[in-house]
Coordinates of N, CA, C and O in Angstrom, one line a residue:
M1 N 14.9 8.1 2.7 CA 14.9 8.5 4.1 C 13.5 8.5 4.8 O 12.6 9.1 4.3
I2 N 13.5 7.8 5.8 CA 12.2 7.7 6.5 C 12.1 9.0 7.3 O 13.1 9.3 8.0
T3 N 11.0 9.7 7.5 CA 10.8 10.8 8.2 C 9.7 10.7 9.3 O 8.9 9.6 9.2
E4 N 9.6 11.5 10.2 CA 8.5 11.6 11.2 C 7.1 11.6 10.5 O 6.2 10.9 11.0
S5 N 7.0 12.2 9.3 CA 5.7 12.2 8.6 C 5.4 10.8 8.1 O 4.2 10.5 8.1
D6 N 6.4 10.1 7.7 CA 6.2 8.7 7.3 C 5.6 7.9 8.5 O 4.6 7.1 8.2
F7 N 5.9 8.1 9.6 CA 5.3 7.3 10.8 C 3.9 7.8 11.0 O 2.9 7.0 11.3
S8 N 3.6 9.1 10.8 CA 2.3 9.7 11.0 C 1.3 9.1 10.0 O 0.3 8.6 10.3
F9 N 1.8 9.2 8.7 CA 0.9 8.6 7.6 C 0.8 7.1 7.8 O -0.4 6.6 7.5
M10 N 1.6 6.4 8.2 CA 1.6 4.9 8.5 C 0.6 4.7 9.6 O -0.2 3.7 9.4
R11 N 0.5 5.5 10.6 CA -0.4 5.3 11.6 C -1.9 5.5 11.0 O -2.7 4.8 11.5
Q12 N -2.0 6.4 10.1 CA -3.3 6.6 9.4 C -3.6 5.3 8.7 O -4.9 4.8 8.7
A13 N -2.7 4.8 8.0 CA -3.0 3.5 7.3 C -3.3 2.3 8.2 O -4.2 1.5 7.9
L14 N -2.7 2.4 9.4 CA -3.0 1.4 10.3 C -4.4 1.5 10.9 O -5.2 0.5 11.2
A15 N -4.9 2.7 11.1 CA -6.4 3.0 11.5 C -7.3 2.4 10.5 O -8.3 1.9 10.7
L16 N -6.9 2.6 9.1 CA -7.8 2.1 8.0 C -7.8 0.5 8.0 O -8.9 0.0 7.8
A17 N -6.6 -0.1 8.4 CA -6.4 -1.5 8.6 C -7.4 -2.0 9.6 O -8.1 -3.1 9.4
A18 N -7.5 -1.4 10.7 CA -8.5 -1.7 11.8 C -9.9 -1.6 11.3 O -10.7 -2.3 11.7
Q19 N -10.2 -0.5 10.5 CA -11.5 -0.5 9.9 C -11.9 -1.8 9.1 O -13.1 -2.2 9.2
A20 N -10.9 -2.1 8.3 CA -11.1 -3.3 7.5 C -11.3 -4.5 8.2 O -12.3 -5.3 8.2
E21 N -10.7 -4.7 9.4 CA -10.6 -5.8 10.3 C -12.1 -5.9 11.0 O -12.6 -6.9 11.0
A22 N -12.5 -4.7 11.3 CA -13.9 -4.6 12.0 C -15.0 -5.1 11.0 O -16.1 -5.4 11.4
R23 N -14.7 -5.0 9.7 CA -15.6 -5.5 8.7 C -15.4 -6.9 8.3 O -16.2 -7.4 7.4
G24 N -14.5 -7.6 9.0 CA -14.3 -9.0 8.6 C -13.2 -9.1 7.4 O -13.1 -10.2 6.9
E25 N -12.6 -8.1 7.0 CA -11.7 -8.0 5.9 C -10.3 -8.3 6.4 O -9.9 -8.0 7.5
V26 N -9.3 -8.8 5.5 CA -8.1 -8.9 5.9 C -7.6 -7.4 6.2 O -7.7 -6.4 5.2
P27 N -7.0 -7.2 7.3 CA -6.7 -5.9 7.8 C -5.4 -5.1 7.2 O -4.3 -5.2 7.6
V28 N -5.8 -4.6 5.8 CA -4.7 -3.8 5.1 C -5.4 -2.4 4.9 O -6.5 -2.3 4.4
G29 N -4.6 -1.4 5.2 CA -4.9 0.0 4.9 C -3.9 0.7 4.1 O -2.8 0.5 4.1
A30 N -4.4 1.6 3.2 CA -3.5 2.4 2.4 C -4.0 3.6 2.1 O -5.2 4.0 2.3
L31 N -3.0 4.6 2.0 CA -3.4 6.0 1.6 C -2.3 6.6 0.7 O -1.2 6.1 0.6
I32 N -2.8 7.5 0.0 CA -1.7 8.2 -1.0 C -1.6 9.7 -0.7 O -2.7 10.4 -0.4
V33 N -0.4 10.0 -0.5 CA -0.1 11.4 -0.1 C 0.4 12.3 -1.2 O 1.4 11.7 -2.0
H34 N 0.0 13.4 -1.4 CA 0.5 14.3 -2.6 C 0.7 15.7 -1.7 O -0.2 16.1 -1.2
D35 N 2.0 16.3 -1.9 CA 2.2 17.6 -1.4 C 1.9 17.4 0.1 O 1.3 18.5 0.6
N36 N 2.3 16.3 0.8 CA 2.2 16.3 2.2 C 0.8 16.3 2.8 O 0.5 16.5 3.9
S37 N -0.2 15.9 1.7 CA -1.7 15.9 2.1 C -2.3 14.6 1.6 O -1.9 14.1 0.5
V38 N -3.0 13.9 2.5 CA -3.7 12.7 2.1 C -4.7 13.0 1.0 O -5.7 13.9 1.1
I39 N -4.6 12.4 -0.3 CA -5.6 12.6 -1.2 C -6.5 11.4 -1.5 O -7.4 11.5 -2.3
A40 N -6.1 10.3 -1.0 CA -6.9 9.0 -1.1 C -6.5 8.1 0.0 O -5.4 8.0 0.5
E41 N -7.6 7.3 0.5 CA -7.5 6.4 1.5 C -8.5 5.3 1.2 O -9.5 5.5 0.9
A42 N -7.9 4.1 1.7 CA -8.8 2.9 1.4 C -8.4 1.7 2.3 O -7.3 1.8 2.8
Y43 N -9.1 0.8 2.5 CA -8.8 -0.5 3.0 C -9.4 -1.8 2.2 O -10.1 -1.4 1.4
N44 N -8.8 -2.9 2.5 CA -9.3 -3.9 1.9 C -10.8 -4.1 1.9 O -11.4 -3.9 2.9
E45 N -11.4 -4.4 0.8 CA -12.9 -4.8 0.7 C -13.0 -6.0 -0.1 O -14.0 -6.1 -0.8
R46 N -12.1 -6.9 -0.2 CA -12.0 -8.1 -1.0 C -13.1 -9.1 -0.7 O -13.6 -9.8 -1.6
E47 N -13.6 -9.1 0.5 CA -14.6 -10.0 1.1 C -16.1 -9.6 0.8 O -17.0 -10.3 0.5
T48 N -16.1 -8.2 0.8 CA -17.6 -7.6 0.6 C -17.8 -7.0 -0.9 O -19.0 -6.9 -1.2
Q49 N -16.8 -6.8 -1.7 CA -17.0 -6.3 -2.9 C -16.9 -7.4 -4.0 O -15.9 -8.2 -3.9
P50 N -17.7 -7.5 -5.0 CA -17.5 -8.8 -5.9 C -16.5 -8.3 -7.0 O -16.8 -8.1 -8.1
S51 N -15.2 -8.0 -6.6 CA -14.2 -7.6 -7.5 C -12.8 -8.0 -7.1 O -12.5 -7.9 -5.9
A52 N -12.0 -8.6 -7.9 CA -10.7 -9.0 -7.6 C -9.8 -7.8 -7.3 O -8.7 -7.8 -7.0
L53 N -10.3 -6.6 -7.7 CA -9.6 -5.3 -7.6 C -9.8 -4.6 -6.3 O -9.5 -3.3 -6.2
A54 N -10.4 -5.2 -5.5 CA -11.0 -4.5 -4.1 C -9.7 -4.5 -3.1 O -10.0 -4.5 -1.9
H55 N -8.5 -4.5 -3.6 CA -7.2 -4.3 -2.7 C -7.2 -2.9 -2.2 O -7.5 -2.0 -3.1
A56 N -6.7 -2.7 -1.2 CA -6.6 -1.2 -0.5 C -5.8 -0.4 -1.4 O -6.1 0.7 -1.7
E57 N -4.7 -0.9 -2.0 CA -3.8 -0.1 -2.8 C -4.5 0.3 -4.2 O -4.4 1.5 -4.6
L58 N -5.1 -0.7 -4.7 CA -5.9 -0.3 -6.0 C -6.9 0.7 -5.9 O -7.1 1.7 -6.6
S59 N -7.6 0.5 -4.8 CA -8.7 1.4 -4.4 C -8.2 2.8 -4.2 O -8.7 3.8 -4.7
A60 N -7.1 3.0 -3.4 CA -6.4 4.3 -3.2 C -5.8 4.9 -4.5 O -6.0 6.1 -4.8
I61 N -5.3 4.2 -5.4 CA -4.8 4.5 -6.6 C -6.0 5.1 -7.5 O -5.8 6.3 -8.1
R62 N -7.0 4.4 -7.6 CA -8.3 5.0 -8.4 C -8.7 6.4 -7.8 O -9.0 7.2 -8.5
Q63 N -8.8 6.3 -6.5 CA -9.3 7.6 -5.9 C -8.4 8.8 -6.1 O -8.7 9.8 -6.5
A64 N -7.1 8.5 -6.1 CA -6.0 9.6 -6.3 C -6.0 10.0 -7.6 O -6.0 11.2 -8.0
C65 N -6.2 9.1 -8.6 CA -6.3 9.5 -10.0 C -7.5 10.3 -10.3 O -7.6 11.3 -10.9
E66 N -8.6 9.9 -9.6 CA -9.9 10.8 -9.8 C -9.7 12.2 -9.1 O -10.0 13.2 -9.8
K67 N -9.1 12.3 -8.0 CA -8.8 13.4 -7.3 C -7.9 14.5 -8.2 O -8.2 15.6 -8.2
L68 N -6.9 13.8 -8.6 CA -5.9 14.8 -9.3 C -6.2 14.8 -10.8 O -5.6 15.8 -11.4
G69 N -7.2 14.1 -11.3 CA -7.6 14.3 -12.7 C -6.6 13.7 -13.7 O -6.6 14.3 -14.8
R70 N -5.8 12.8 -13.3 CA -4.9 12.3 -14.2 C -4.4 10.9 -13.7 O -4.7 10.5 -12.5
W71 N -3.9 10.1 -14.6 CA -3.6 8.7 -14.2 C -2.1 8.6 -13.8 O -1.9 7.6 -13.1
R72 N -1.3 9.5 -14.1 CA 0.0 9.5 -13.6 C 0.1 10.0 -12.2 O -0.3 11.3 -12.0
L73 N 0.6 9.3 -11.2 CA 0.6 9.8 -9.9 C 2.0 10.2 -9.4 O 2.4 9.9 -8.3
S74 N 2.8 10.8 -10.3 CA 4.1 11.3 -10.0 C 3.9 12.2 -8.9 O 2.9 13.1 -8.8
G75 N 4.7 12.4 -8.0 CA 4.9 13.3 -6.9 C 4.0 12.8 -5.7 O 3.8 13.4 -4.7
C76 N 3.4 11.5 -5.8 CA 2.6 10.7 -4.8 C 3.5 9.8 -4.0 O 4.3 9.1 -4.6
T77 N 3.0 9.5 -2.9 CA 3.6 8.3 -2.1 C 2.3 7.4 -1.5 O 1.4 7.9 -1.1
L78 N 2.6 6.2 -1.8 CA 1.6 5.3 -1.3 C 2.1 4.6 0.1 O 3.3 4.3 0.1
Y79 N 1.3 4.8 1.1 CA 1.5 4.1 2.4 C 0.6 3.0 2.5 O -0.6 3.2 2.4
V80 N 1.3 1.8 2.8 CA 0.3 0.7 3.0 C 0.8 -0.3 4.0 O 2.1 -0.4 4.2
T81 N 0.0 -0.9 4.8 CA 0.4 -1.6 6.0 C 1.1 -2.9 5.8 O 1.7 -3.5 6.4
L82 N 0.8 -3.4 4.5 CA 1.3 -4.8 4.0 C 2.1 -4.7 2.7 O 1.7 -4.0 1.9
E83 N 3.2 -5.4 2.5 CA 3.7 -5.3 1.2 C 3.0 -5.6 0.2 O 2.2 -6.6 0.2
P84 N 2.9 -4.8 -1.0 CA 2.1 -5.1 -2.1 C 2.2 -6.3 -2.8 O 3.4 -6.8 -2.9
C85 N 1.1 -7.0 -3.4 CA 1.2 -8.2 -4.0 C 1.6 -7.9 -5.4 O 1.8 -6.7 -5.8
V86 N 1.6 -9.0 -6.3 CA 2.3 -8.7 -7.6 C 1.3 -7.8 -8.4 O 1.8 -6.9 -9.0
M87 N 0.0 -8.0 -8.3 CA -1.0 -7.2 -9.0 C -0.9 -5.7 -8.7 O -0.8 -4.7 -9.4
C88 N -0.8 -5.6 -7.3 CA -0.7 -4.1 -6.8 C 0.7 -3.5 -7.1 O 0.7 -2.3 -7.5
A89 N 1.8 -4.2 -7.0 CA 3.0 -3.8 -7.4 C 3.0 -3.3 -8.9 O 3.6 -2.2 -9.1
G90 N 2.5 -4.0 -9.8 CA 2.4 -3.6 -11.1 C 1.6 -2.4 -11.3 O 1.9 -1.5 -12.1
A91 N 0.6 -2.2 -10.6 CA -0.4 -1.1 -10.7 C 0.4 0.2 -10.2 O 0.4 1.2 -10.9
L92 N 1.2 0.0 -9.2 CA 2.0 1.1 -8.7 C 2.9 1.7 -9.8 O 3.2 2.8 -9.9
V93 N 3.5 0.8 -10.4 CA 4.6 1.0 -11.4 C 3.8 1.9 -12.6 O 4.3 2.8 -13.2
Q94 N 2.7 1.2 -13.1 CA 1.8 1.7 -14.2 C 1.3 3.1 -13.8 O 1.2 4.0 -14.7
A95 N 1.0 3.3 -12.5 CA 0.4 4.7 -12.2 C 1.5 5.6 -12.0 O 1.2 6.8 -11.8
R96 N 2.8 5.2 -12.0 CA 4.0 6.2 -11.8 C 4.0 6.7 -10.4 O 4.4 7.8 -10.3
V97 N 3.6 5.9 -9.5 CA 3.7 6.4 -8.0 C 5.2 6.6 -7.8 O 6.0 5.6 -8.1
D98 N 5.6 7.6 -7.2 CA 7.0 7.9 -6.9 C 7.6 7.0 -5.7 O 8.9 6.7 -5.8
R99 N 6.9 6.9 -4.7 CA 7.4 6.3 -3.5 C 6.3 5.2 -3.0 O 5.1 5.5 -2.8
V100 N 6.9 4.2 -2.4 CA 6.0 3.1 -1.8 C 6.7 3.1 -0.4 O 7.8 2.7 -0.2
V101 N 5.8 3.2 0.7 CA 6.2 2.9 2.0 C 5.3 2.0 2.6 O 4.1 2.0 2.7
Y102 N 5.9 0.8 3.2 CA 5.0 -0.3 3.6 C 5.6 -0.8 5.0 O 6.7 -0.5 5.3
G103 N 4.6 -1.3 5.7 CA 5.0 -1.7 7.1 C 5.5 -3.2 7.2 O 6.6 -3.4 7.1
A104 N 4.6 -4.2 6.9 CA 4.9 -5.6 7.3 C 5.2 -6.3 5.9 O 4.7 -6.0 4.8
R105 N 6.1 -7.1 5.9 CA 6.6 -7.9 4.7 C 5.5 -9.0 4.5 O 5.0 -9.5 5.5
D106 N 5.3 -9.5 3.4 CA 4.4 -10.6 2.9 C 5.2 -11.6 2.4 O 5.4 -11.6 1.2
P107 N 5.5 -12.7 3.1 CA 6.3 -13.7 2.7 C 5.7 -14.6 1.5 O 6.4 -15.2 0.8
K108 N 4.5 -14.6 1.6 CA 3.8 -15.3 0.6 C 3.6 -14.7 -0.7 O 3.5 -15.4 -1.8
A109 N 3.0 -13.6 -0.6 CA 2.5 -12.8 -1.8 C 3.2 -11.4 -2.1 O 2.8 -10.8 -3.1
G110 N 4.1 -11.1 -1.3 CA 4.7 -9.7 -1.5 C 5.5 -9.8 -2.8 O 6.2 -10.6 -3.1
A111 N 5.5 -8.6 -3.5 CA 6.2 -8.5 -4.7 C 7.3 -7.3 -4.8 O 7.8 -7.1 -5.8
V112 N 7.4 -6.7 -3.6 CA 8.2 -5.6 -3.7 C 9.7 -6.0 -4.1 O 10.5 -5.3 -4.8
E113 N 10.2 -7.1 -3.6 CA 11.5 -7.5 -3.8 C 11.7 -8.0 -5.3 O 12.6 -7.5 -6.0
S114 N 10.7 -8.5 -5.8 CA 10.7 -8.9 -7.3 C 10.5 -7.6 -8.1 O 11.2 -7.4 -9.1
L115 N 9.9 -6.6 -7.5 CA 9.6 -5.2 -8.2 C 11.1 -4.6 -8.3 O 11.4 -4.1 -9.3
Y116 N 11.8 -4.6 -7.3 CA 13.2 -4.1 -7.2 C 14.1 -4.8 -8.4 O 14.7 -4.1 -9.2
Q117 N 13.8 -6.2 -8.6 CA 14.6 -6.9 -9.6 C 14.3 -6.4 -11.0 O 15.0 -6.2 -11.9
V118 N 12.9 -6.3 -11.2 CA 12.3 -5.9 -12.6 C 12.8 -4.4 -12.9 O 13.3 -4.1 -13.9
L119 N 12.8 -3.7 -11.7 CA 13.1 -2.1 -12.1 C 14.7 -2.0 -12.2 O 15.1 -0.8 -12.4
S120 N 15.5 -3.0 -12.0 CA 16.9 -2.8 -12.1 C 17.2 -2.7 -13.6 O 18.4 -2.3 -13.9
D121 N 16.3 -3.1 -14.5 CA 16.5 -3.0 -16.0 C 16.6 -1.5 -16.2 O 15.6 -0.8 -16.1
T122 N 17.6 -1.0 -16.8 CA 17.8 0.4 -17.1 C 17.1 0.9 -18.4 O 16.8 2.1 -18.7
R123 N 16.3 -0.1 -19.0 CA 15.4 0.3 -20.1 C 14.0 0.9 -19.6 O 13.4 1.5 -20.2
L124 N 13.8 0.6 -18.3 CA 12.5 1.2 -17.7 C 12.8 2.4 -17.1 O 13.8 2.9 -16.7
N125 N 11.8 3.3 -17.3 CA 12.1 4.8 -17.0 C 11.4 5.3 -15.7 O 11.3 6.4 -15.5
H126 N 10.6 4.2 -15.0 CA 10.0 4.6 -13.9 C 10.4 3.6 -12.7 O 10.2 2.4 -12.8
R127 N 11.0 4.3 -11.7 CA 11.5 3.3 -10.4 C 11.1 4.0 -9.2 O 11.7 4.9 -9.0
P128 N 10.0 3.5 -8.7 CA 9.6 4.0 -7.3 C 10.6 3.7 -6.2 O 11.3 2.7 -6.3
Q129 N 10.7 4.7 -5.5 CA 11.5 4.5 -4.2 C 10.8 3.6 -3.3 O 9.6 3.8 -3.1
V130 N 11.3 2.7 -2.6 CA 10.5 1.8 -1.7 C 11.2 1.9 -0.3 O 12.5 1.7 -0.3
D131 N 10.5 2.2 0.7 CA 10.9 2.2 2.1 C 10.1 1.1 2.8 O 8.9 1.2 2.8
A132 N 10.6 0.1 3.3 CA 10.0 -1.0 4.0 C 10.2 -0.9 5.5 O 11.1 -0.4 6.1
G133 N 9.3 -1.6 6.2 CA 9.3 -1.8 7.6 C 8.9 -0.5 8.5 O 9.1 -0.6 9.7
V134 N 8.3 0.5 7.9 CA 7.8 1.6 8.8 C 6.6 1.0 9.6 O 5.6 0.6 9.1
L135 N 6.7 1.1 11.0 CA 5.7 0.5 11.9 C 5.4 -0.9 11.6 O 4.4 -1.5 11.7
G136 N 6.6 -1.6 11.1 CA 6.4 -3.0 10.6 C 6.0 -4.0 11.7 O 5.1 -4.8 11.4
E137 N 6.3 -3.7 13.0 CA 5.9 -4.6 14.1 C 4.4 -4.5 14.2 O 3.7 -5.5 14.3
E138 N 3.9 -3.2 14.4 CA 2.4 -3.0 14.6 C 1.6 -3.4 13.3 O 0.6 -4.1 13.5
C139 N 2.2 -3.4 12.1 CA 1.4 -3.8 10.9 C 1.4 -5.4 10.9 O 0.4 -5.8 10.5
G140 N 2.5 -5.9 11.3 CA 2.6 -7.4 11.3 C 1.5 -7.9 12.3 O 0.9 -9.1 12.2
K141 N 1.5 -7.2 13.4 CA 0.8 -7.8 14.7 C -0.8 -7.7 14.2 O -1.4 -8.8 14.5
I142 N -1.3 -6.7 13.7 CA -2.7 -6.6 13.4 C -3.0 -7.8 12.5 O -4.2 -8.4 12.4
L143 N -2.2 -8.1 11.5 CA -2.4 -9.3 10.6 C -2.2 -10.5 11.2 O -3.1 -11.3 11.1
S144 N -1.2 -10.8 11.9 CA -1.1 -12.1 12.6 C -2.2 -12.3 13.7 O -2.6 -13.5 13.6
D145 N -2.6 -11.3 14.4 CA -3.8 -11.4 15.2 C -5.0 -11.9 14.6 O -5.8 -12.7 14.9
F146 N -5.2 -11.1 13.4 CA -6.4 -11.4 12.6 C -6.5 -12.8 12.2 O -7.5 -13.6 12.3
F147 N -5.4 -13.4 11.6 CA -5.3 -14.7 11.1 C -5.3 -15.7 12.2 O -6.0 -16.8 12.0
R148 N -4.6 -15.4 13.3 CA -4.7 -16.2 14.5 C -6.2 -16.5 15.0 O -6.7 -17.7 15.3
R149 N -7.0 -15.5 15.1 CA -8.4 -15.5 15.4 C -9.2 -16.2 14.5 O -10.1 -17.0 14.8
R150 N -8.8 -16.2 13.2 CA -9.7 -16.8 12.1 C -9.4 -18.3 12.3 O -10.3 -19.0 11.9
R151 N -8.2 -18.7 12.6 CA -7.9 -20.1 12.6 C -8.5 -20.8 14.1 O -8.6 -21.9 14.1
A152 N -8.7 -20.0 15.0 CA -9.2 -20.5 16.3 C -10.7 -21.1 16.2 O -11.4 -20.9 15.4

């Protein structure tokens, strides 16, 4: 069930996406919430960091693990402006994030639909709840505007 808090946290993720855009990065922002408090926030740094792991989601996961002093992020929700890719979706499962809330769908690289299919296997013991489309229009707009300007 999507709550008013979800919209508030997603607005914060959008602000992080705008920071990424200002740095010339693909505008994706992510934050991790535990006990209704933000414990980690990040944005894409894939263009400026010499690492394939500089995705917003992965950076937020690493920060949250450090803050909580554990690698299992049970009780945590990830808010991200764009549907996670395959690599990030796998990391979310491995980190045991309880819930993923994202804004815009990623028709090219999004993996949440396939994540749903993988997690339908009853032998797996971790299934994050996924809520899609929270502020989806705004999240999609910042991305489409970014890529439109890049192509111009």
